[in-house]
C-alpha cells in the first residue's frame, strides 16, 4: 500500500496541488473573463482611427458603422450560444477548449488590428464575438464544475466585478496606450494580456472529481443513496429510461419545465432589457432635458455600474446563503418607484415650471438607487441554471451525459441576456418615438413589477442534498 501511494505521488504532475487548487482555477478563469471583456471593449476608442485612416471611410459614416460594429456583437452572441454550450458539454477537457478559444481570440485580435478593408473588420469582429461568448460560457461552467454550484452566488459576483472592470478598463487602456505609443502600441498591450492568459491556462489542471459529484461517488454522508432510491421515476414520463441522455431540443424543454429555471431566465431577460433601455436613452435624454454632455453621462453610467462592482462579492455571498429568491424579488419590486420617478424630469407633468434644480437631483438620486438595486440581480440566471442541472442530475443521474449540462444551461442564460440587450434599445426606440420618455419608464416599471412577482413565486431556495429536492424541483 505504501509503495502504491509513493508511485501515485511520483506520477502526479509538478505542482499538482496548487495548479488544481480552487484559488488557482479561480484566478485563471478570472483573468480569462477579465481579458475577454477588456478585448471586447478595447476596440471602441480605436474605431474612428481604423474606419477613417486605415479603411478610408468618410467621417460622416463613422457613427453608422460604429453602431453596426457594436450591434454585431450582441447578434452573434445570441445565435452562437446554444452551439457553444453543446460543444462545451461534449468535450472531455475544458482546459483544451479554453486554450483553443484563446488562440482564436489572438487570431481575431490580429485580424482586427491588421484590417484595411471593411469586410475584414467585420470578419474579425465576428470571430471575436464568438470566442468572447464562448470564453464566458466555458469559464462560468468550468468554475461551477470545479468549485461546485453551491458557490455560484460568489462566482456570479466575481464575474460581475470582472465584467464591469474589464468593460471599463478596456477603452481607457486602449486610449492611454494609443496616446503614448500609437496604434500598434495599443494592440501590443492587448496581445500581452492574451499571452499571459495562455500561460496560466497551460499551467492549470482540472480536477478529476467535481465537487458536486463527490458525495455521489464516495457516499460519505449517506444522504445521496436513500434519496435516489426513494425517488419515484417522475422524470421518465417522456418515455426516456433512467440511463438515456437528454440531448438537443429535449434538453432545453427539460430545463424550461423546471419553474425555477424559467423564472430565472425571465428575470435575467428583464434585467438586460432595463440595462439596454438605460444605456440607449441616457445620453440623448439628459442632453435634451438638462443640457448635460459626455462627462455627466459618464458619471450617470458609473452610478449604474459602480454599485455592482462594489457590492458583487457580498451579494454573491448572501445569495449562496439564502438563495436568490428574496434578493431578486426585493430588487425588482424596489425598482418600480425609482424607474417611474426617473421619467418625471422633462415629462411636462408640472407645466410652467420648466426644469428645476430638484429635478436634476431627483434624476441623479434615482439613477444611484437603481444601480444599487440592480446589483441584487447579478447572476440570477446562471445561479438558477446550475442549480437546476444539479436538481435534475440528483433525480436522474446521467440524464445529461457524462460531461453534465452546465455549459448548455449557462449558454441559455447568456443568449437570454444578449437578447434582452437587443430588445431594450428596440423597446426604447418604439416607446420614446411614439409616446415619450416618461411612458417608457412606466413600461419598465410594469415589467419590473411583473418579474418581481414571478421571482417571488417561482425562484427556488438554495439546492440542498436532502429529500426536499423533489418538492423544490416540482413545486
Coordinates of C-alpha atoms in Angstrom, one line a residue:
X1 CA 0.0 0.0 0.0
X2 CA 2.8 2.4 0.9
X3 CA 4.5 1.6 -2.4
X4 CA 1.4 2.3 -4.4
X5 CA 1.0 5.6 -2.6
X6 CA 4.6 6.6 -3.4
X7 CA 4.1 5.7 -7.1
X8 CA 0.9 7.8 -7.3
X9 CA 2.8 10.7 -5.8
X10 CA 5.6 10.2 -8.3
X11 CA 3.2 10.2 -11.2
X12 CA 1.5 13.4 -10.1
X13 CA 2.5 16.4 -12.3
X14 CA 4.7 19.1 -10.9
X15 CA 2.8 21.4 -8.6
X16 CA -0.4 19.4 -8.9
X17 CA -1.7 20.6 -5.5
X18 CA -1.6 24.3 -6.3
X19 CA -2.2 24.0 -10.0
X20 CA -5.5 22.3 -9.4
X21 CA -6.5 24.3 -6.3
X22 CA -9.7 26.3 -6.2
X23 CA -7.6 29.5 -5.8
X24 CA -5.5 29.0 -9.0
X25 CA -8.5 27.8 -11.0
X26 CA -10.5 30.9 -9.9
X27 CA -7.5 33.2 -10.7
X28 CA -7.1 31.6 -14.2
X29 CA -10.8 31.9 -15.1
X30 CA -10.9 35.4 -13.6
X31 CA -8.1 36.6 -15.8
X32 CA -9.7 34.9 -18.8
X33 CA -13.0 36.7 -18.2
X34 CA -11.3 40.0 -17.5
X35 CA -9.3 39.7 -20.7
X36 CA -12.3 38.7 -22.6
X37 CA -14.3 41.8 -21.5
X38 CA -11.3 44.1 -21.9
X39 CA -10.7 43.0 -25.5
X40 CA -14.5 43.2 -26.3
X41 CA -14.4 47.0 -25.3
X42 CA -10.8 47.6 -26.3
X43 CA -11.8 48.4 -29.9
X44 CA -14.2 51.2 -29.2
X45 CA -11.8 54.2 -28.9
X46 CA -9.7 52.8 -31.8
X47 CA -12.7 52.5 -34.2
X48 CA -12.5 56.1 -35.6
X49 CA -8.9 55.6 -36.4
X50 CA -9.5 52.2 -38.0
X51 CA -12.5 53.3 -40.0
X52 CA -11.2 56.7 -41.2
X53 CA -7.5 56.2 -41.5
X54 CA -6.9 52.5 -42.2
X55 CA -10.1 51.7 -44.1
X56 CA -10.6 55.2 -45.6
X57 CA -14.3 55.8 -44.8
X58 CA -15.5 59.4 -44.7
X59 CA -16.1 60.8 -41.2
X60 CA -19.8 61.1 -41.9
X61 CA -20.1 57.3 -41.9
X62 CA -18.2 56.6 -38.7
X63 CA -21.2 56.7 -36.4
X64 CA -23.2 54.4 -38.7
X65 CA -20.5 51.7 -38.9
X66 CA -19.7 52.0 -35.2
X67 CA -23.3 51.2 -34.4
X68 CA -23.2 48.2 -36.8
X69 CA -19.9 47.0 -35.4
X70 CA -21.3 47.1 -31.8
X71 CA -24.7 45.5 -32.7
X72 CA -22.9 42.6 -34.4
X73 CA -21.5 41.5 -31.1
X74 CA -24.9 41.1 -29.5
X75 CA -26.4 39.3 -32.5
X76 CA -23.6 36.8 -32.9
X77 CA -23.7 36.0 -29.2
X78 CA -27.4 35.3 -29.3
X79 CA -27.1 33.0 -32.3
X80 CA -23.9 31.2 -31.2
X81 CA -24.8 30.5 -27.5
X82 CA -26.7 27.2 -28.0
X83 CA -24.0 25.7 -30.2
X84 CA -21.2 26.8 -27.9
X85 CA -23.0 25.3 -24.9
X86 CA -23.5 21.9 -26.7
X87 CA -19.8 21.8 -27.7
X88 CA -18.6 22.7 -24.3
X89 CA -20.6 19.9 -22.6
X90 CA -19.5 17.4 -25.2
X91 CA -15.7 17.9 -25.0
X92 CA -13.7 15.8 -22.5
X93 CA -11.4 18.7 -21.3
X94 CA -12.5 22.2 -20.7
X95 CA -8.8 23.2 -20.5
X96 CA -8.2 22.2 -24.1
X97 CA -11.3 24.0 -25.3
X98 CA -10.3 27.1 -23.3
X99 CA -6.8 27.1 -24.9
X100 CA -8.3 26.7 -28.4
X101 CA -10.6 29.7 -27.7
X102 CA -7.7 31.8 -26.5
X103 CA -5.7 31.1 -29.7
X104 CA -8.8 32.0 -31.7
X105 CA -9.1 35.2 -29.7
X106 CA -5.5 36.0 -30.5
X107 CA -6.2 35.4 -34.2
X108 CA -9.3 37.6 -34.2
X109 CA -7.4 40.4 -32.4
X110 CA -4.7 40.2 -35.1
X111 CA -7.4 40.3 -37.8
X112 CA -8.9 43.4 -36.3
X113 CA -5.6 45.2 -35.9
X114 CA -4.5 44.4 -39.4
X115 CA -7.8 45.2 -41.1
X116 CA -7.5 47.6 -44.0
X117 CA -10.9 46.7 -45.6
X118 CA -14.4 46.9 -44.1
X119 CA -15.1 43.2 -44.8
X120 CA -12.0 42.0 -42.8
X121 CA -13.0 44.3 -39.9
X122 CA -16.4 42.6 -39.6
X123 CA -15.0 39.2 -40.1
X124 CA -12.5 39.8 -37.3
X125 CA -15.4 41.1 -35.1
X126 CA -17.5 38.0 -36.0
X127 CA -14.8 35.6 -34.7
X128 CA -14.0 37.9 -31.7
X129 CA -17.7 37.8 -30.7
X130 CA -17.9 34.0 -30.9
X131 CA -14.7 33.5 -28.9
X132 CA -15.8 36.1 -26.4
X133 CA -19.2 34.5 -25.8
X134 CA -17.6 31.0 -25.7
X135 CA -14.9 32.2 -23.2
X136 CA -17.7 33.5 -20.8
X137 CA -19.8 30.3 -21.1
X138 CA -16.9 27.9 -20.7
X139 CA -15.3 29.9 -18.0
X140 CA -18.5 30.0 -15.9
X141 CA -19.2 26.3 -16.4
X142 CA -15.5 25.5 -15.5
X143 CA -15.7 27.3 -12.2
X144 CA -19.1 25.7 -11.5
X145 CA -17.8 22.2 -12.2
X146 CA -14.5 22.6 -10.3
X147 CA -15.7 24.7 -7.3
X148 CA -19.3 23.5 -7.0
X149 CA -22.6 25.1 -7.9
X150 CA -23.2 25.8 -4.2
X151 CA -20.7 28.7 -4.7
X152 CA -22.5 30.0 -7.8
X153 CA -23.5 33.2 -6.0
X154 CA -19.9 34.1 -5.2
X155 CA -18.9 33.1 -8.7
X156 CA -21.6 35.3 -10.2
X157 CA -20.5 38.2 -8.0
X158 CA -16.9 37.7 -9.1
X159 CA -17.8 37.6 -12.8
X160 CA -19.9 40.7 -12.4
X161 CA -17.0 42.6 -11.0
X162 CA -14.6 41.3 -13.7
X163 CA -17.1 42.2 -16.5
X164 CA -17.6 45.7 -15.2
X165 CA -13.8 46.2 -14.6
X166 CA -12.9 44.8 -18.0
X167 CA -15.5 46.8 -19.8
X168 CA -14.4 50.0 -18.0
X169 CA -10.6 49.3 -18.3
X170 CA -10.6 48.3 -22.0
X171 CA -11.4 51.7 -23.6
X172 CA -9.2 53.5 -21.0
X173 CA -6.2 51.3 -21.6
X174 CA -6.6 51.4 -25.4
X175 CA -6.8 55.2 -25.4
X176 CA -3.9 55.5 -23.0
X177 CA -1.6 53.2 -25.0
X178 CA -2.7 54.9 -28.2
X179 CA -1.8 58.3 -26.9
X180 CA 1.6 57.1 -25.5
X181 CA 2.9 54.9 -28.3
X182 CA 0.5 55.0 -31.2
X183 CA -1.8 52.4 -32.9
X184 CA 0.5 49.3 -32.7
X185 CA 1.5 50.0 -29.1
X186 CA -2.2 49.8 -28.1
X187 CA -2.6 46.4 -29.8
X188 CA 0.6 45.1 -28.2
X189 CA -1.0 45.7 -24.8
X190 CA -4.0 43.6 -25.8
X191 CA -1.7 40.8 -27.0
X192 CA 0.2 40.8 -23.7
X193 CA -3.0 40.0 -21.8
X194 CA -3.7 37.1 -24.1
X195 CA -0.2 35.7 -23.8
X196 CA -0.4 35.8 -20.0
X197 CA -3.8 34.1 -20.2
X198 CA -2.4 31.3 -22.4
X199 CA 0.4 30.7 -19.9
X200 CA -1.9 30.4 -16.9
X201 CA -4.3 28.0 -18.8
X202 CA -1.4 25.8 -19.7
X203 CA -0.4 25.6 -16.1
X204 CA -3.9 25.0 -14.8
X205 CA -5.0 21.4 -14.0
X206 CA -8.7 20.5 -13.9
X207 CA -10.0 18.4 -11.0
X208 CA -10.8 14.8 -11.9
X209 CA -13.6 14.6 -9.3
X210 CA -16.0 17.5 -9.4
X211 CA -17.3 18.9 -6.1
X212 CA -20.9 18.1 -6.9
X213 CA -20.0 14.5 -7.7
X214 CA -18.1 13.8 -4.6
X215 CA -20.9 12.7 -2.4
X216 CA -22.3 10.5 -5.1
X217 CA -19.0 8.7 -5.7
X218 CA -17.9 8.4 -2.1
X219 CA -21.3 8.5 -0.4
X220 CA -19.6 9.6 2.8
X221 CA -22.7 11.2 4.5
X222 CA -25.2 8.6 3.5
X223 CA -27.7 11.1 2.2
X224 CA -27.5 10.6 -1.6
X225 CA -28.3 6.9 -1.9
X226 CA -31.5 6.9 0.2
X227 CA -32.6 10.0 -1.7
X228 CA -32.1 8.4 -5.1
X229 CA -33.6 5.1 -4.1
X230 CA -36.8 6.7 -2.7
X231 CA -37.4 8.9 -5.7
X232 CA -40.3 7.9 -8.0
X233 CA -39.5 7.7 -11.7
X234 CA -41.1 11.0 -12.4
X235 CA -38.5 12.1 -15.0
X236 CA -39.3 9.0 -17.1
X237 CA -42.7 10.4 -18.2
X238 CA -41.3 11.3 -21.6
X239 CA -40.5 7.7 -22.3
X240 CA -36.8 8.0 -21.6
X241 CA -35.1 5.4 -19.4
X242 CA -33.1 6.3 -16.4
X243 CA -29.9 5.7 -18.4
X244 CA -30.8 7.7 -21.5
X245 CA -29.1 11.0 -22.2
X246 CA -31.2 14.1 -23.0
X247 CA -29.8 16.0 -25.9
X248 CA -30.8 18.7 -28.5
X249 CA -34.1 20.4 -28.1
X250 CA -35.2 17.9 -25.4
X251 CA -32.5 19.3 -23.2
X252 CA -34.0 22.8 -23.4
X253 CA -37.5 21.5 -22.9
X254 CA -36.5 19.6 -19.8
X255 CA -34.9 22.8 -18.4
X256 CA -37.8 25.1 -19.1
X257 CA -40.2 22.6 -17.4
X258 CA -38.5 23.4 -14.1
X259 CA -40.2 26.6 -12.7
X260 CA -37.1 28.0 -11.1
X261 CA -35.1 27.9 -14.4
X262 CA -37.9 29.5 -16.4
X263 CA -38.3 32.2 -13.8
X264 CA -34.5 32.8 -13.6
X265 CA -34.3 33.2 -17.4
X266 CA -37.2 35.6 -17.4
X267 CA -35.7 37.7 -14.6
X268 CA -32.3 37.8 -16.4
X269 CA -34.1 38.9 -19.6
X270 CA -35.9 41.8 -17.8
X271 CA -32.6 42.8 -16.1
X272 CA -30.9 43.0 -19.6
X273 CA -33.9 45.0 -21.0
X274 CA -33.6 47.5 -18.2
X275 CA -29.9 47.9 -18.8
X276 CA -30.4 48.2 -22.6
X277 CA -33.0 50.9 -22.2
X278 CA -31.0 52.9 -19.8
X279 CA -27.8 52.8 -21.9
X280 CA -29.6 53.6 -25.2
X281 CA -31.7 56.6 -23.9
X282 CA -29.5 58.1 -21.3
X283 CA -27.2 60.4 -23.4
X284 CA -29.9 61.8 -25.6
X285 CA -32.4 62.3 -22.7
X286 CA -30.1 64.2 -20.3
X287 CA -28.8 66.4 -23.2
X288 CA -32.3 67.3 -24.3
X289 CA -33.6 67.9 -20.7
X290 CA -30.6 69.2 -18.7
X291 CA -28.1 70.1 -21.4
X292 CA -25.6 67.7 -20.0
X293 CA -22.7 66.3 -22.0
X294 CA -20.3 63.4 -22.1
X295 CA -18.9 64.0 -18.6
X296 CA -22.3 63.9 -17.0
X297 CA -23.3 60.8 -19.0
X298 CA -20.1 59.1 -17.8
X299 CA -20.9 59.9 -14.2
X300 CA -24.5 58.6 -14.6
X301 CA -23.3 55.3 -16.2
X302 CA -20.8 55.0 -13.3
X303 CA -23.8 55.3 -10.9
X304 CA -25.4 52.3 -12.6
X305 CA -22.3 50.1 -12.9
X306 CA -20.4 51.2 -9.8
X307 CA -22.6 49.6 -7.1
X308 CA -22.5 46.3 -9.0
X309 CA -18.7 46.3 -8.8
X310 CA -18.6 47.2 -5.1
X311 CA -21.5 45.0 -3.9
X312 CA -21.0 42.0 -6.2
X313 CA -19.0 40.0 -3.6
X314 CA -21.3 40.5 -0.6
X315 CA -24.4 40.0 -2.7
X316 CA -23.0 36.7 -4.1
X317 CA -22.1 35.5 -0.6
X318 CA -25.6 36.4 0.6
X319 CA -27.2 34.5 -2.3
X320 CA -25.2 31.4 -1.6
X321 CA -26.6 31.5 2.0
X322 CA -30.2 32.4 1.5
X323 CA -30.8 31.9 -2.3
X324 CA -31.7 34.4 -5.0
X325 CA -35.5 34.5 -4.5
X326 CA -35.6 37.2 -1.8
X327 CA -32.8 39.5 -3.2
X328 CA -34.2 39.3 -6.7
X329 CA -37.8 40.0 -5.7
X330 CA -36.7 42.9 -3.5
X331 CA -34.7 44.4 -6.3
X332 CA -37.4 44.1 -8.9
X333 CA -40.1 45.5 -6.6
X334 CA -37.8 48.2 -5.4
X335 CA -37.0 49.3 -9.0
X336 CA -40.7 50.2 -9.7
X337 CA -40.8 53.6 -7.9
X338 CA -37.3 54.7 -8.9
X339 CA -37.8 53.8 -12.6
X340 CA -41.1 55.7 -12.8
X341 CA -39.6 58.7 -11.0
X342 CA -36.7 58.7 -13.4
X343 CA -39.1 59.7 -16.1
X344 CA -40.6 62.7 -14.3
X345 CA -37.8 65.3 -15.1
X346 CA -38.7 66.8 -18.5
X347 CA -42.0 65.0 -18.7
X348 CA -44.2 68.1 -18.5
X349 CA -46.1 66.7 -15.6
X350 CA -45.6 70.1 -13.9
X351 CA -46.4 72.6 -16.6
X352 CA -45.0 76.1 -16.4
X353 CA -42.2 75.2 -14.0
X354 CA -39.5 74.3 -16.5
X355 CA -36.5 72.2 -15.4
X356 CA -35.9 72.9 -11.7
X357 CA -32.9 72.0 -9.7
X358 CA -34.8 69.4 -7.7
X359 CA -35.4 67.5 -11.0
X360 CA -31.7 67.1 -11.6
X361 CA -31.2 65.9 -8.0
X362 CA -34.2 63.5 -8.4
X363 CA -32.7 62.1 -11.6
X364 CA -29.3 61.5 -10.1
X365 CA -30.7 60.1 -6.9
X366 CA -33.0 57.7 -8.8
X367 CA -30.1 56.6 -11.0
X368 CA -27.9 55.8 -8.0
X369 CA -30.8 53.9 -6.3
X370 CA -31.4 51.9 -9.5
X371 CA -27.7 51.0 -9.7
X372 CA -27.8 49.7 -6.1
X373 CA -30.9 47.6 -6.7
X374 CA -29.6 46.2 -10.0
X375 CA -26.6 44.8 -8.1
X376 CA -29.0 42.4 -6.4
X377 CA -29.9 40.9 -9.8
X378 CA -26.4 39.8 -10.6
X379 CA -26.2 36.1 -11.5
X380 CA -29.9 35.4 -11.2
X381 CA -30.0 33.4 -14.5
X382 CA -26.7 31.5 -14.1
X383 CA -27.5 30.5 -10.4
X384 CA -30.8 29.0 -11.4
X385 CA -29.3 27.3 -14.4
X386 CA -26.6 25.4 -12.4
X387 CA -29.0 24.6 -9.5
X388 CA -31.5 23.2 -12.0
X389 CA -28.8 21.0 -13.5
X390 CA -27.9 19.7 -10.0
X391 CA -31.5 19.0 -9.2
X392 CA -32.2 17.1 -12.4
X393 CA -29.0 15.1 -12.0
X394 CA -29.9 14.2 -8.4
X395 CA -33.2 12.8 -9.5
X396 CA -31.9 11.1 -12.6
X397 CA -28.1 10.6 -12.6
X398 CA -26.5 10.8 -16.0
X399 CA -29.5 12.5 -17.6
X400 CA -27.2 15.0 -19.4
X401 CA -24.4 12.6 -20.2
X402 CA -21.0 12.0 -18.5
X403 CA -19.9 15.7 -19.1
X404 CA -23.0 17.2 -17.5
X405 CA -25.1 20.1 -18.7
X406 CA -23.7 23.2 -17.1
X407 CA -22.4 24.7 -20.3
X408 CA -25.6 24.3 -22.2
X409 CA -27.7 25.7 -19.3
X410 CA -25.4 28.7 -18.9
X411 CA -25.5 29.2 -22.7
X412 CA -29.2 29.7 -22.4
X413 CA -28.8 32.4 -19.8
X414 CA -26.1 34.1 -22.0
X415 CA -28.4 34.0 -25.0
X416 CA -31.2 35.4 -22.9
X417 CA -29.0 38.2 -21.6
X418 CA -27.9 39.3 -25.1
X419 CA -31.5 39.1 -26.4
X420 CA -32.5 41.5 -23.6
X421 CA -29.7 43.9 -24.5
X422 CA -31.0 43.8 -28.1
X423 CA -34.7 44.1 -27.1
X424 CA -34.0 47.0 -24.7
X425 CA -33.0 49.6 -27.3
X426 CA -35.7 48.5 -29.7
X427 CA -38.3 48.9 -27.0
X428 CA -36.9 52.3 -26.0
X429 CA -36.9 53.5 -29.7
X430 CA -40.6 52.4 -30.2
X431 CA -42.0 53.8 -26.9
X432 CA -40.0 57.1 -26.8
X433 CA -40.6 57.7 -30.5
X434 CA -44.3 57.2 -30.3
X435 CA -45.1 58.3 -26.8
X436 CA -42.3 59.7 -24.6
X437 CA -39.6 59.0 -22.1
X438 CA -41.9 59.0 -19.1
X439 CA -44.1 56.4 -20.8
X440 CA -41.1 54.3 -21.4
X441 CA -40.2 54.4 -17.7
X442 CA -43.7 53.4 -16.8
X443 CA -43.5 50.4 -19.1
X444 CA -40.2 49.4 -17.5
X445 CA -41.8 49.8 -14.1
X446 CA -44.6 47.4 -15.0
X447 CA -42.1 44.9 -16.5
X448 CA -40.0 45.0 -13.3
X449 CA -43.0 44.5 -11.1
X450 CA -44.2 41.5 -13.2
X451 CA -40.8 40.0 -13.0
X452 CA -40.8 40.6 -9.2
X453 CA -44.0 38.6 -8.8
X454 CA -42.6 35.7 -10.9
X455 CA -39.4 35.7 -8.8
X456 CA -41.3 35.7 -5.6
X457 CA -43.4 32.8 -6.6
X458 CA -41.1 30.5 -8.7
X459 CA -37.5 31.1 -7.8
X460 CA -36.2 28.3 -5.6
X461 CA -34.2 28.2 -2.4
X462 CA -30.5 27.1 -2.4
X463 CA -30.1 23.4 -3.5
X464 CA -29.5 21.1 -0.6
X465 CA -28.7 17.4 -0.5
X466 CA -31.9 16.4 1.2
X467 CA -35.3 14.9 0.4
X468 CA -36.6 18.4 -0.1
X469 CA -35.2 18.4 -3.6
X470 CA -38.3 16.7 -5.0
X471 CA -40.6 19.4 -3.7
X472 CA -38.3 22.2 -4.9
X473 CA -38.0 20.7 -8.4
X474 CA -41.7 20.2 -9.0
X475 CA -43.2 23.0 -7.0

